[in-house]
CSV table of C-alpha atoms and ligand atoms in Angstrom, one decimal:
chain,number,residue,atom,x,y,z
A,1,MET,CA,0.2,-0.2,-0.1
A,2,LEU,CA,1.4,3.6,-0.7
A,3,GLY,CA,-0.6,4.7,2.6
A,4,VAL,CA,-0.4,8.2,3.0
A,5,GLN,CA,2.9,9.0,0.2
A,6,ARG,CA,1.7,10.4,-2.9
A,7,PRO,CA,1.5,8.5,-6.1
A,8,LEU,CA,4.7,8.7,-7.7
A,9,LEU,CA,5.7,9.6,-10.7
A,10,VAL,CA,8.7,8.8,-12.5
A,11,VAL,CA,9.4,11.0,-15.4
A,12,TRP,CA,12.4,9.9,-17.7
A,13,VAL,CA,12.0,12.7,-20.7
A,14,CYS,CA,12.0,11.1,-24.1
A,15,LEU,CA,15.5,13.3,-25.4
A,16,LEU,CA,14.6,14.7,-29.7
A,17,ILE,CA,18.1,13.6,-30.1
A,18,PRO,CA,19.4,15.8,-33.3
A,19,GLY,CA,19.4,13.8,-36.9
A,20,SER,CA,17.1,11.2,-35.1
A,21,HIS,CA,14.3,12.3,-37.7
A,22,GLY,CA,11.8,13.8,-34.8
A,23,LYS,CA,11.2,10.0,-33.9
A,24,TYR,CA,12.2,8.5,-29.7
A,25,ASN,CA,15.0,7.4,-28.5
A,26,ASN,CA,14.7,4.3,-26.4
A,27,GLY,CA,14.5,6.0,-23.2
A,28,PHE,CA,10.8,6.2,-21.7
A,29,TYR,CA,9.4,6.9,-19.0
A,30,TYR,CA,6.0,5.7,-17.1
A,31,HIS,CA,3.6,7.1,-15.0
A,32,ASP,CA,2.4,4.5,-12.4
A,33,PHE,CA,-1.6,4.9,-12.4
A,34,THR,CA,-2.3,4.1,-8.2
A,35,ASN,CA,-6.0,6.6,-9.2
A,36,GLY,CA,-6.8,4.5,-11.9
A,37,ASN,CA,-8.7,1.3,-12.1
A,38,GLY,CA,-6.3,0.1,-9.0
A,39,ASN,CA,-5.0,-2.7,-10.1
A,40,GLY,CA,-1.4,-1.1,-11.0
A,41,GLU,CA,-1.2,-1.5,-14.3
A,42,ILE,CA,1.7,0.1,-15.6
A,43,TYR,CA,0.9,2.2,-18.7
A,44,TYR,CA,4.5,2.9,-20.3
A,45,ASN,CA,5.5,6.0,-22.6
A,46,GLY,CA,7.6,6.7,-25.0
A,47,VAL,CA,6.3,4.4,-26.3
A,48,ARG,CA,3.9,5.3,-29.8
A,49,LEU,CA,1.1,4.7,-31.5
A,50,TYR,CA,0.7,4.7,-34.7
A,51,VAL,CA,-2.6,4.0,-36.8
A,52,GLU,CA,-2.5,3.2,-40.1
A,53,SER,CA,-4.5,2.7,-42.9
A,54,PRO,CA,-3.2,1.8,-46.6
A,55,GLN,CA,-5.4,3.4,-48.9
A,56,PRO,CA,-7.0,6.5,-48.3
A,57,SER,CA,-10.2,6.0,-50.4
A,58,VAL,CA,-12.0,2.9,-51.3
A,59,SER,CA,-15.0,2.3,-53.9
A,60,ALA,CA,-17.3,-0.2,-53.6
A,61,ILE,CA,-20.8,-1.4,-55.5
A,62,ARG,CA,-23.3,-1.0,-53.7
A,63,GLY,CA,-25.1,-4.6,-52.0
A,64,SER,CA,-22.1,-6.0,-51.6
A,65,SER,CA,-19.0,-6.2,-49.3
A,66,ILE,CA,-16.2,-3.9,-48.7
A,67,THR,CA,-13.3,-3.1,-46.1
A,68,LEU,CA,-11.9,-0.1,-45.0
A,69,PRO,CA,-8.4,-0.9,-43.6
A,70,CYS,CA,-7.1,0.6,-40.6
A,71,HIS,CA,-4.4,-0.9,-38.8
A,72,PHE,CA,-2.2,-0.5,-35.9
A,73,ARG,CA,1.1,-0.7,-33.9
A,74,TYR,CA,3.5,0.5,-31.9
A,75,GLU,CA,7.2,1.5,-31.7
A,76,PRO,CA,8.9,0.0,-30.6
A,77,GLU,CA,6.9,-2.9,-30.2
A,78,LEU,CA,5.6,-4.3,-27.2
A,79,ASN,CA,5.4,-7.1,-25.8
A,80,ILE,CA,2.9,-7.2,-23.6
A,81,PRO,CA,-0.3,-6.8,-25.3
A,82,ARG,CA,-2.1,-3.6,-24.4
A,83,ARG,CA,-5.6,-3.0,-24.2
A,84,THR,CA,-6.9,-0.5,-26.8
A,85,ARG,CA,-10.8,0.6,-27.5
A,86,VAL,CA,-11.7,1.0,-31.1
A,87,LYS,CA,-13.8,3.3,-32.6
A,88,TRP,CA,-15.3,3.3,-36.1
A,89,SER,CA,-17.4,7.0,-37.3
A,90,TRP,CA,-18.8,8.1,-40.3
A,91,LEU,CA,-19.5,11.4,-41.5
A,92,PRO,CA,-21.9,11.2,-44.6
A,93,ALA,CA,-20.9,11.6,-47.7
A,94,LEU,CA,-23.0,14.9,-47.7
A,95,SER,CA,-22.4,16.8,-45.7
A,96,LEU,CA,-17.9,17.1,-46.5
A,97,ASN,CA,-18.5,19.4,-48.8
A,98,GLY,CA,-20.7,22.9,-48.4
A,99,HIS,CA,-22.1,23.8,-44.5
A,100,ALA,CA,-25.3,22.0,-43.8
A,101,THR,CA,-28.5,23.5,-43.8
A,102,PRO,CA,-31.7,23.2,-41.6
A,103,SER,CA,-32.7,20.5,-43.3
A,104,THR,CA,-29.7,18.5,-43.4
A,105,ALA,CA,-28.4,19.4,-39.6
A,106,ALA,CA,-29.1,16.9,-38.4
A,107,VAL,CA,-26.8,14.1,-39.9
A,108,THR,CA,-23.7,16.4,-40.5
A,109,MET,CA,-22.3,14.9,-37.9
A,110,GLU,CA,-20.3,12.7,-36.7
A,111,THR,CA,-21.8,9.5,-35.8
A,112,GLU,CA,-20.9,6.0,-34.1
A,113,VAL,CA,-20.8,2.5,-36.6
A,114,MET,CA,-19.3,1.2,-34.0
A,115,VAL,CA,-17.0,1.3,-30.6
A,116,ALA,CA,-14.9,-2.3,-29.8
A,117,MET,CA,-12.7,-3.5,-27.1
A,118,GLY,CA,-11.1,-7.4,-26.2
A,119,ASN,CA,-14.2,-9.7,-27.9
A,120,ARG,CA,-16.8,-7.4,-27.0
A,121,HIS,CA,-17.9,-4.4,-29.7
A,122,ARG,CA,-21.5,-2.9,-31.0
A,123,SER,CA,-23.0,-1.6,-34.1
A,124,TYR,CA,-25.6,2.0,-34.0
A,125,GLY,CA,-28.0,2.9,-36.9
A,126,SER,CA,-28.1,1.5,-39.4
A,127,PHE,CA,-24.5,-0.3,-39.4
A,128,ARG,CA,-26.4,-2.4,-36.5
A,129,GLY,CA,-25.7,-6.1,-37.7
A,130,ARG,CA,-23.6,-4.5,-41.3
A,131,VAL,CA,-20.2,-3.9,-39.7
A,132,ARG,CA,-17.1,-5.9,-38.3
A,133,LEU,CA,-13.7,-5.6,-37.4
A,134,ARG,CA,-12.1,-7.7,-40.0
A,135,ARG,CA,-9.1,-9.0,-37.5
A,136,SER,CA,-6.8,-11.2,-39.4
A,137,THR,CA,-3.4,-9.4,-37.6
A,138,PRO,CA,-3.3,-8.6,-33.8
A,139,GLY,CA,-3.1,-4.8,-35.1
A,140,ASP,CA,-6.2,-5.6,-37.9
A,141,MET,CA,-8.8,-3.1,-37.2
A,142,SER,CA,-10.6,-3.3,-40.3
A,143,LEU,CA,-14.0,-1.9,-40.7
A,144,VAL,CA,-16.1,-4.5,-43.2
A,145,ILE,CA,-18.7,-3.9,-44.1
A,146,ASN,CA,-21.9,-5.6,-45.6
A,147,GLU,CA,-25.0,-5.2,-48.2
A,148,LEU,CA,-23.5,-1.3,-49.3
A,149,GLN,CA,-25.9,1.0,-49.4
A,150,LEU,CA,-25.6,4.1,-51.3
A,151,ASN,CA,-26.1,6.4,-48.5
A,152,ASP,CA,-23.5,5.0,-46.6
A,153,THR,CA,-21.0,6.2,-48.7
A,154,GLY,CA,-18.8,9.3,-47.1
A,155,ARG,CA,-15.5,8.9,-44.3
A,156,TYR,CA,-15.2,7.0,-42.3
A,157,ARG,CA,-12.5,7.6,-38.9
A,158,CYS,CA,-10.5,4.2,-37.6
A,159,GLU,CA,-9.6,5.8,-34.3
A,160,VAL,CA,-7.4,3.3,-31.3
A,161,ILE,CA,-7.8,4.1,-27.7
A,162,ASP,CA,-5.5,3.4,-25.3
A,163,GLY,CA,-5.9,4.9,-21.8
A,164,LEU,CA,-3.3,7.5,-22.9
A,165,GLU,CA,-2.9,8.1,-26.7
A,166,ASP,CA,-5.8,8.4,-29.5
A,167,GLU,CA,-4.9,8.7,-32.9
A,168,SER,CA,-7.0,8.0,-35.6
A,169,VAL,CA,-6.8,8.0,-39.3
A,170,THR,CA,-10.0,8.3,-42.3
A,171,VAL,CA,-11.0,6.5,-45.1
A,172,ASP,CA,-13.5,8.3,-47.5
A,173,LEU,CA,-15.9,5.6,-48.4
A,174,GLU,CA,-17.1,6.5,-52.4
A,175,LEU,CA,-19.7,3.5,-54.1
A,176,ARG,CA,-20.0,3.1,-58.3
A,177,GLY,CA,-22.9,4.3,-59.6
A,178,VAL,CA,-23.7,6.7,-61.9
A,179,VAL,CA,-25.5,10.4,-61.5
A,180,PHE,CA,-28.7,11.6,-63.9
A,181,PRO,CA,-30.6,14.9,-64.2
A,182,TYR,CA,-34.8,13.7,-63.9
A,183,TYR,CA,-37.3,16.4,-62.9
A,184,SER,CA,-40.7,15.8,-62.5
A,185,GLN,CA,-43.6,14.7,-65.1
A,186,LYS,CA,-45.3,18.0,-64.6
A,187,GLY,CA,-42.7,19.8,-65.9
A,188,ARG,CA,-39.4,21.7,-65.6
A,189,TYR,CA,-37.9,23.1,-61.9
A,190,HIS,CA,-41.0,21.6,-60.3
A,191,PHE,CA,-39.0,19.9,-57.2
A,192,ASN,CA,-38.5,21.4,-53.9
A,193,PHE,CA,-36.2,20.0,-51.4
A,194,LEU,CA,-37.8,16.8,-50.1
A,195,GLU,CA,-39.7,16.2,-53.3
A,196,ALA,CA,-36.0,16.4,-55.1
A,197,GLN,CA,-35.1,13.6,-52.7
A,198,LYS,CA,-38.4,11.5,-52.6
A,199,ALA,CA,-38.7,11.5,-56.3
A,200,CYS,CA,-33.8,9.5,-56.7
A,201,VAL,CA,-35.8,7.4,-53.9
A,202,GLU,CA,-38.3,6.4,-56.4
A,203,GLN,CA,-35.9,6.2,-59.2
A,204,ASP,CA,-34.3,3.8,-56.7
A,205,GLY,CA,-31.7,6.6,-56.4
A,206,THR,CA,-30.5,8.6,-54.5
A,207,LEU,CA,-30.0,13.1,-54.9
A,208,ALA,CA,-26.4,12.8,-55.7
A,209,THR,CA,-23.6,14.3,-53.6
A,210,PHE,CA,-21.4,17.7,-54.6
A,211,GLU,CA,-18.6,14.7,-55.1
A,212,GLN,CA,-20.6,12.6,-57.4
A,213,LEU,CA,-22.1,14.8,-59.9
A,214,PHE,CA,-18.1,16.3,-59.9
A,215,THR,CA,-16.7,13.4,-60.8
A,216,ALA,CA,-19.9,13.1,-63.5
A,217,TRP,CA,-18.7,16.3,-65.1
A,218,GLU,CA,-15.6,15.1,-65.1
A,219,GLU,CA,-16.5,12.4,-66.9
A,220,GLY,CA,-18.0,14.7,-69.8
A,221,LEU,CA,-22.0,15.8,-67.9
A,222,ASP,CA,-23.0,18.8,-68.9
A,223,TRP,CA,-26.3,19.7,-68.2
A,224,CYS,CA,-27.4,22.8,-68.5
A,225,ASN,CA,-30.3,23.0,-66.0
A,226,ALA,CA,-30.2,23.9,-61.6
A,227,GLY,CA,-31.1,20.4,-59.7
A,228,TRP,CA,-30.8,19.8,-56.2
A,229,LEU,CA,-27.5,18.6,-54.2
A,230,ALA,CA,-28.2,16.8,-51.3
A,231,ASP,CA,-26.7,18.7,-49.2
A,232,GLY,CA,-29.2,21.0,-50.4
A,233,THR,CA,-27.5,23.5,-53.0
A,234,VAL,CA,-28.3,23.6,-56.3
A,235,GLN,CA,-25.8,23.5,-58.6
A,236,TYR,CA,-25.5,22.1,-62.8
A,237,PRO,CA,-22.0,20.3,-65.1
A,238,ILE,CA,-21.3,22.2,-67.7
A,239,THR,CA,-18.3,20.6,-70.1
A,240,VAL,CA,-19.3,23.1,-73.0
A,241,PRO,CA,-19.6,27.2,-71.2
A,242,ARG,CA,-22.4,29.1,-73.7
A,243,GLU,CA,-24.8,31.6,-73.0
A,244,GLY,CA,-27.9,30.9,-71.5
A,245,CYS,CA,-25.9,28.0,-69.0
A,246,GLY,CA,-23.6,30.2,-66.8
A,247,GLY,CA,-21.9,32.5,-70.6
A,248,VAL,CA,-19.5,31.9,-72.6
A,249,ASP,CA,-16.9,33.6,-70.2
A,250,LEU,CA,-17.2,31.4,-68.0
A,251,ALA,CA,-14.7,28.4,-67.6
A,252,PRO,CA,-16.1,24.8,-67.9
A,253,GLY,CA,-17.1,24.0,-65.0
A,254,MET,CA,-19.6,23.6,-62.1
A,255,ARG,CA,-22.5,26.3,-61.9
A,256,SER,CA,-23.8,26.6,-58.7
A,257,TYR,CA,-26.8,28.9,-56.8
A,258,GLY,CA,-25.5,27.6,-54.0
A,259,HIS,CA,-27.4,27.0,-51.2
A,260,ARG,CA,-31.6,27.6,-51.9
A,261,HIS,CA,-34.4,27.8,-49.2
A,262,VAL,CA,-35.9,24.0,-49.4
A,263,LEU,CA,-39.0,25.6,-50.6
A,264,HIS,CA,-38.0,27.0,-54.5
A,265,ARG,CA,-38.5,24.5,-57.0
A,266,PHE,CA,-35.5,22.5,-59.5
A,267,ASP,CA,-34.5,19.5,-60.9
A,268,ALA,CA,-32.8,17.0,-58.9
A,269,PHE,CA,-29.1,15.6,-59.9
A,270,CYS,CA,-30.0,11.7,-58.6
A,271,PHE,CA,-26.9,8.8,-58.3
A,272,ALA,CA,-27.7,4.7,-59.0
A,273,ALA,CA,-25.7,2.5,-58.2
A,274,ASN,CA,-28.4,-0.8,-58.3
A,275,VAL,CA,-26.6,-4.3,-59.5
A,276,LYS,CA,-28.6,-6.9,-58.1
A,277,GLY,CA,-31.0,-7.9,-60.5
A,278,THR,CA,-31.5,-7.2,-64.6
A,279,VAL,CA,-32.7,-4.6,-66.5
A,280,TYR,CA,-32.9,-6.4,-69.8
A,281,PHE,CA,-35.1,-5.5,-72.5
A,282,LEU,CA,-38.7,-7.1,-72.7
A,283,LYS,CA,-38.7,-9.0,-76.5
A,284,HIS,CA,-42.8,-8.1,-76.9
A,285,PRO,CA,-44.4,-8.5,-80.6
A,286,SER,CA,-46.1,-5.6,-81.0
A,287,LYS,CA,-45.6,-1.9,-78.5
A,288,LEU,CA,-47.2,-1.0,-75.8
A,289,ASN,CA,-49.6,1.6,-74.0
A,290,PHE,CA,-48.2,2.2,-71.3
A,291,THR,CA,-50.6,-0.1,-69.1
A,292,GLU,CA,-50.0,-2.7,-71.4
A,293,ALA,CA,-46.4,-2.1,-70.5
A,294,VAL,CA,-46.2,-2.3,-67.1
A,295,GLN,CA,-48.6,-5.6,-67.7
A,296,ALA,CA,-46.0,-7.4,-69.4
A,297,CYS,CA,-43.7,-6.9,-67.5
A,298,ALA,CA,-45.3,-8.4,-64.8
A,299,ASN,CA,-46.1,-11.4,-67.1
A,300,ASN,CA,-43.1,-11.4,-67.6
A,301,GLY,CA,-41.5,-12.3,-63.9
A,302,GLY,CA,-40.7,-8.6,-64.0
A,303,GLN,CA,-41.8,-5.2,-62.8
A,304,ILE,CA,-41.5,-2.2,-65.6
A,305,ALA,CA,-37.3,-0.8,-64.6
A,306,LYS,CA,-37.2,2.4,-62.9
A,307,VAL,CA,-34.9,5.3,-64.9
A,308,GLY,CA,-32.4,4.6,-62.0
A,309,GLN,CA,-32.3,1.2,-62.5
A,310,LEU,CA,-31.8,1.7,-66.5
A,311,TYR,CA,-29.2,4.5,-66.2
A,312,ALA,CA,-26.8,2.0,-63.6
A,313,ALA,CA,-27.6,-0.6,-66.3
A,314,TRP,CA,-26.2,1.8,-68.9
A,315,ARG,CA,-23.6,2.3,-67.5
A,316,LEU,CA,-22.4,-1.0,-65.3
A,317,MET,CA,-23.5,-2.8,-67.4
A,318,GLY,CA,-23.2,-1.4,-71.0
A,319,LEU,CA,-27.0,-1.9,-71.3
A,320,ASP,CA,-27.0,-0.7,-74.3
A,321,GLN,CA,-30.8,-0.7,-76.5
A,322,CYS,CA,-31.5,1.4,-79.7
A,323,ASP,CA,-35.4,1.3,-78.8
A,324,ALA,CA,-37.1,3.7,-76.8
A,325,GLY,CA,-39.1,1.8,-73.8
A,326,TRP,CA,-41.7,2.9,-71.1
A,327,LEU,CA,-40.2,3.1,-67.5
A,328,ALA,CA,-42.5,3.7,-64.3
A,329,ASP,CA,-42.3,7.1,-63.9
A,330,GLY,CA,-44.0,6.6,-67.8
A,331,SER,CA,-40.4,8.8,-69.3
A,332,VAL,CA,-39.5,7.0,-72.7
A,333,ARG,CA,-35.9,6.3,-73.1
A,334,TYR,CA,-33.1,4.1,-74.2
A,335,PRO,CA,-30.0,3.1,-73.7
A,336,ILE,CA,-26.4,4.0,-76.3
A,337,ALA,CA,-23.4,2.1,-74.8
A,338,LYS,CA,-21.6,2.6,-78.1
A,339,ALA,CA,-23.2,4.9,-80.4
A,340,ARG,CA,-24.1,4.5,-83.0
A,341,PRO,CA,-26.0,6.1,-86.5
A,342,ASN,CA,-29.7,6.9,-85.7
A,343,CYS,CA,-29.0,5.9,-81.8
A,344,GLY,CA,-28.5,9.8,-80.7
A,345,PRO,CA,-26.5,11.7,-80.5
A,346,ALA,CA,-22.1,10.5,-80.9
A,347,GLU,CA,-22.0,10.2,-77.2
A,348,PRO,CA,-22.7,6.9,-75.3
A,349,GLY,CA,-25.8,8.2,-72.7
A,350,VAL,CA,-29.5,7.1,-72.2
A,351,ARG,CA,-31.4,9.0,-74.2
A,352,SER,CA,-34.9,10.9,-72.9
A,353,PHE,CA,-38.3,11.5,-75.3
A,354,GLY,CA,-39.2,13.0,-72.0
A,355,PHE,CA,-42.9,11.7,-71.1
A,356,PRO,CA,-45.4,11.7,-73.9
A,357,PRO,CA,-49.2,10.7,-73.8
A,358,GLN,CA,-49.7,7.3,-72.1
A,359,HIS,CA,-51.6,5.9,-74.5
A,360,GLN,CA,-49.2,6.7,-77.2
A,361,LYS,CA,-47.4,3.0,-77.8
A,362,PHE,CA,-43.1,2.0,-77.5
A,363,SER,CA,-41.5,-1.1,-76.3
A,364,VAL,CA,-40.6,-1.0,-72.4
A,365,TYR,CA,-37.8,-1.9,-70.3
A,366,CYS,CA,-38.4,-4.7,-67.5
A,367,TYR,CA,-36.2,-5.6,-64.0
A,368,GLN,CA,-36.2,-8.3,-62.3
B,401,LIG,C1,-30.2,5.0,-45.2
B,401,LIG,O1,-30.8,3.8,-46.6
B,401,LIG,C2,-30.9,2.6,-45.8
B,401,LIG,C3,-32.2,1.6,-47.0
B,401,LIG,O2,-32.1,2.1,-48.2
B,401,LIG,C4,-32.7,3.5,-45.2
B,401,LIG,O3,-33.1,2.1,-44.1
B,401,LIG,C5,-31.8,4.0,-43.3
B,401,LIG,O4,-31.9,5.1,-42.6
B,401,LIG,C6,-31.0,5.3,-44.7
B,401,LIG,N1,-29.2,5.8,-43.5
B,401,LIG,C7,-29.5,7.4,-43.3
B,401,LIG,C8,-28.5,7.2,-42.3
B,401,LIG,O5,-29.9,8.4,-44.3
B,402,LIG,C1,-53.9,0.5,-73.0
B,402,LIG,O1,-54.4,-0.2,-74.1
B,402,LIG,C2,-55.4,-1.1,-73.8
B,402,LIG,C3,-56.4,-1.3,-74.2
B,402,LIG,O2,-55.2,-2.4,-75.3
B,402,LIG,C4,-56.7,-0.3,-72.9
B,402,LIG,O3,-57.8,-0.8,-71.4
B,402,LIG,C5,-56.2,1.2,-71.3
B,402,LIG,O4,-57.0,2.2,-71.3
B,402,LIG,C6,-55.2,2.1,-73.4
B,402,LIG,N1,-54.4,2.5,-71.8
B,402,LIG,C7,-53.7,3.9,-72.1
B,402,LIG,C8,-53.0,4.5,-71.0
B,402,LIG,O5,-54.1,4.6,-72.8
């Protein structure tokens, strides 16, 4: 027992030897924490904790599993394992760019994904039951996420806490997919923010993040109608500057209206990434009106395809069909992976006929 003696703190200050590149030398100091858990554990310091990830960003496909790499180690190496706690948290992608709007403020903070200590762990929210630590080696704290959802994108933080030290590293997760501009059957500039969110979900997508639209712009997307993004901003991508789209004097890039009031009305930029199931062109002896098209897919054991599904099939699976077909929202489109004469413009893309009257006859795209 220590009796009346004050706890003794012995410290050998680590000497930074010139020329040692700022690394600790072999000298170390230790604290004797008698007010800690009371069992006289000795915490060594001067031993440094490193938390690292070989991949600062990973990309994956919706519905698949992904591993976000994270390892920790001590230098110099320890021969007695220490009690470490690992916390994975997440900053959703929509808040990585720009600032929170009142409507999105609730999801702009880092939220906990998983906390683990020893063999015990707990996962939270929509990650519950979908995440685990890989633990392939002693310091391996990589996070495995199953059944990836569209809204899992963002910045993940792997934090290792061992009582005295607390180090972390971040890994960005993005989903491979496709951005598509979307407007209402009722006309252009019809969606307020919540309606835009809902419209994307109805087409099996989600409002695109700034990053996703920016990537689409880098890949050539040029669209002269402003649409909502997930962060509550309104923007559009221009690769060929022209009048009416920001003017000819403005360099190619994203035209931004900034954050708009959630009740203002614009189009939407949606993001789709479906790989489960197949989108196919229904071979049918005759052309169909919209009611017949819906029924024909059902008769075929599927359902009429949504816009996001057609875009994903075109972009991720190379679906190519030079025949206009009905889709679930009442629009008529067709996907061209290899541009050719009589199948629209000189670039690949999903061609759109807008929303024709529903008695008109076309083919149909189904999803199964
Ligand atoms: C993400 O999407 C899933 C289903 O698509 C939903 O259940 C979940 O609540 C969403 N999570 C967040 C944080 O919005
Ligand atoms: C489509 O044609 C069927 C007859 O085959 C008809 O009953 C139906 O009303 C038509 N639907 C539309 C939207 O015109």
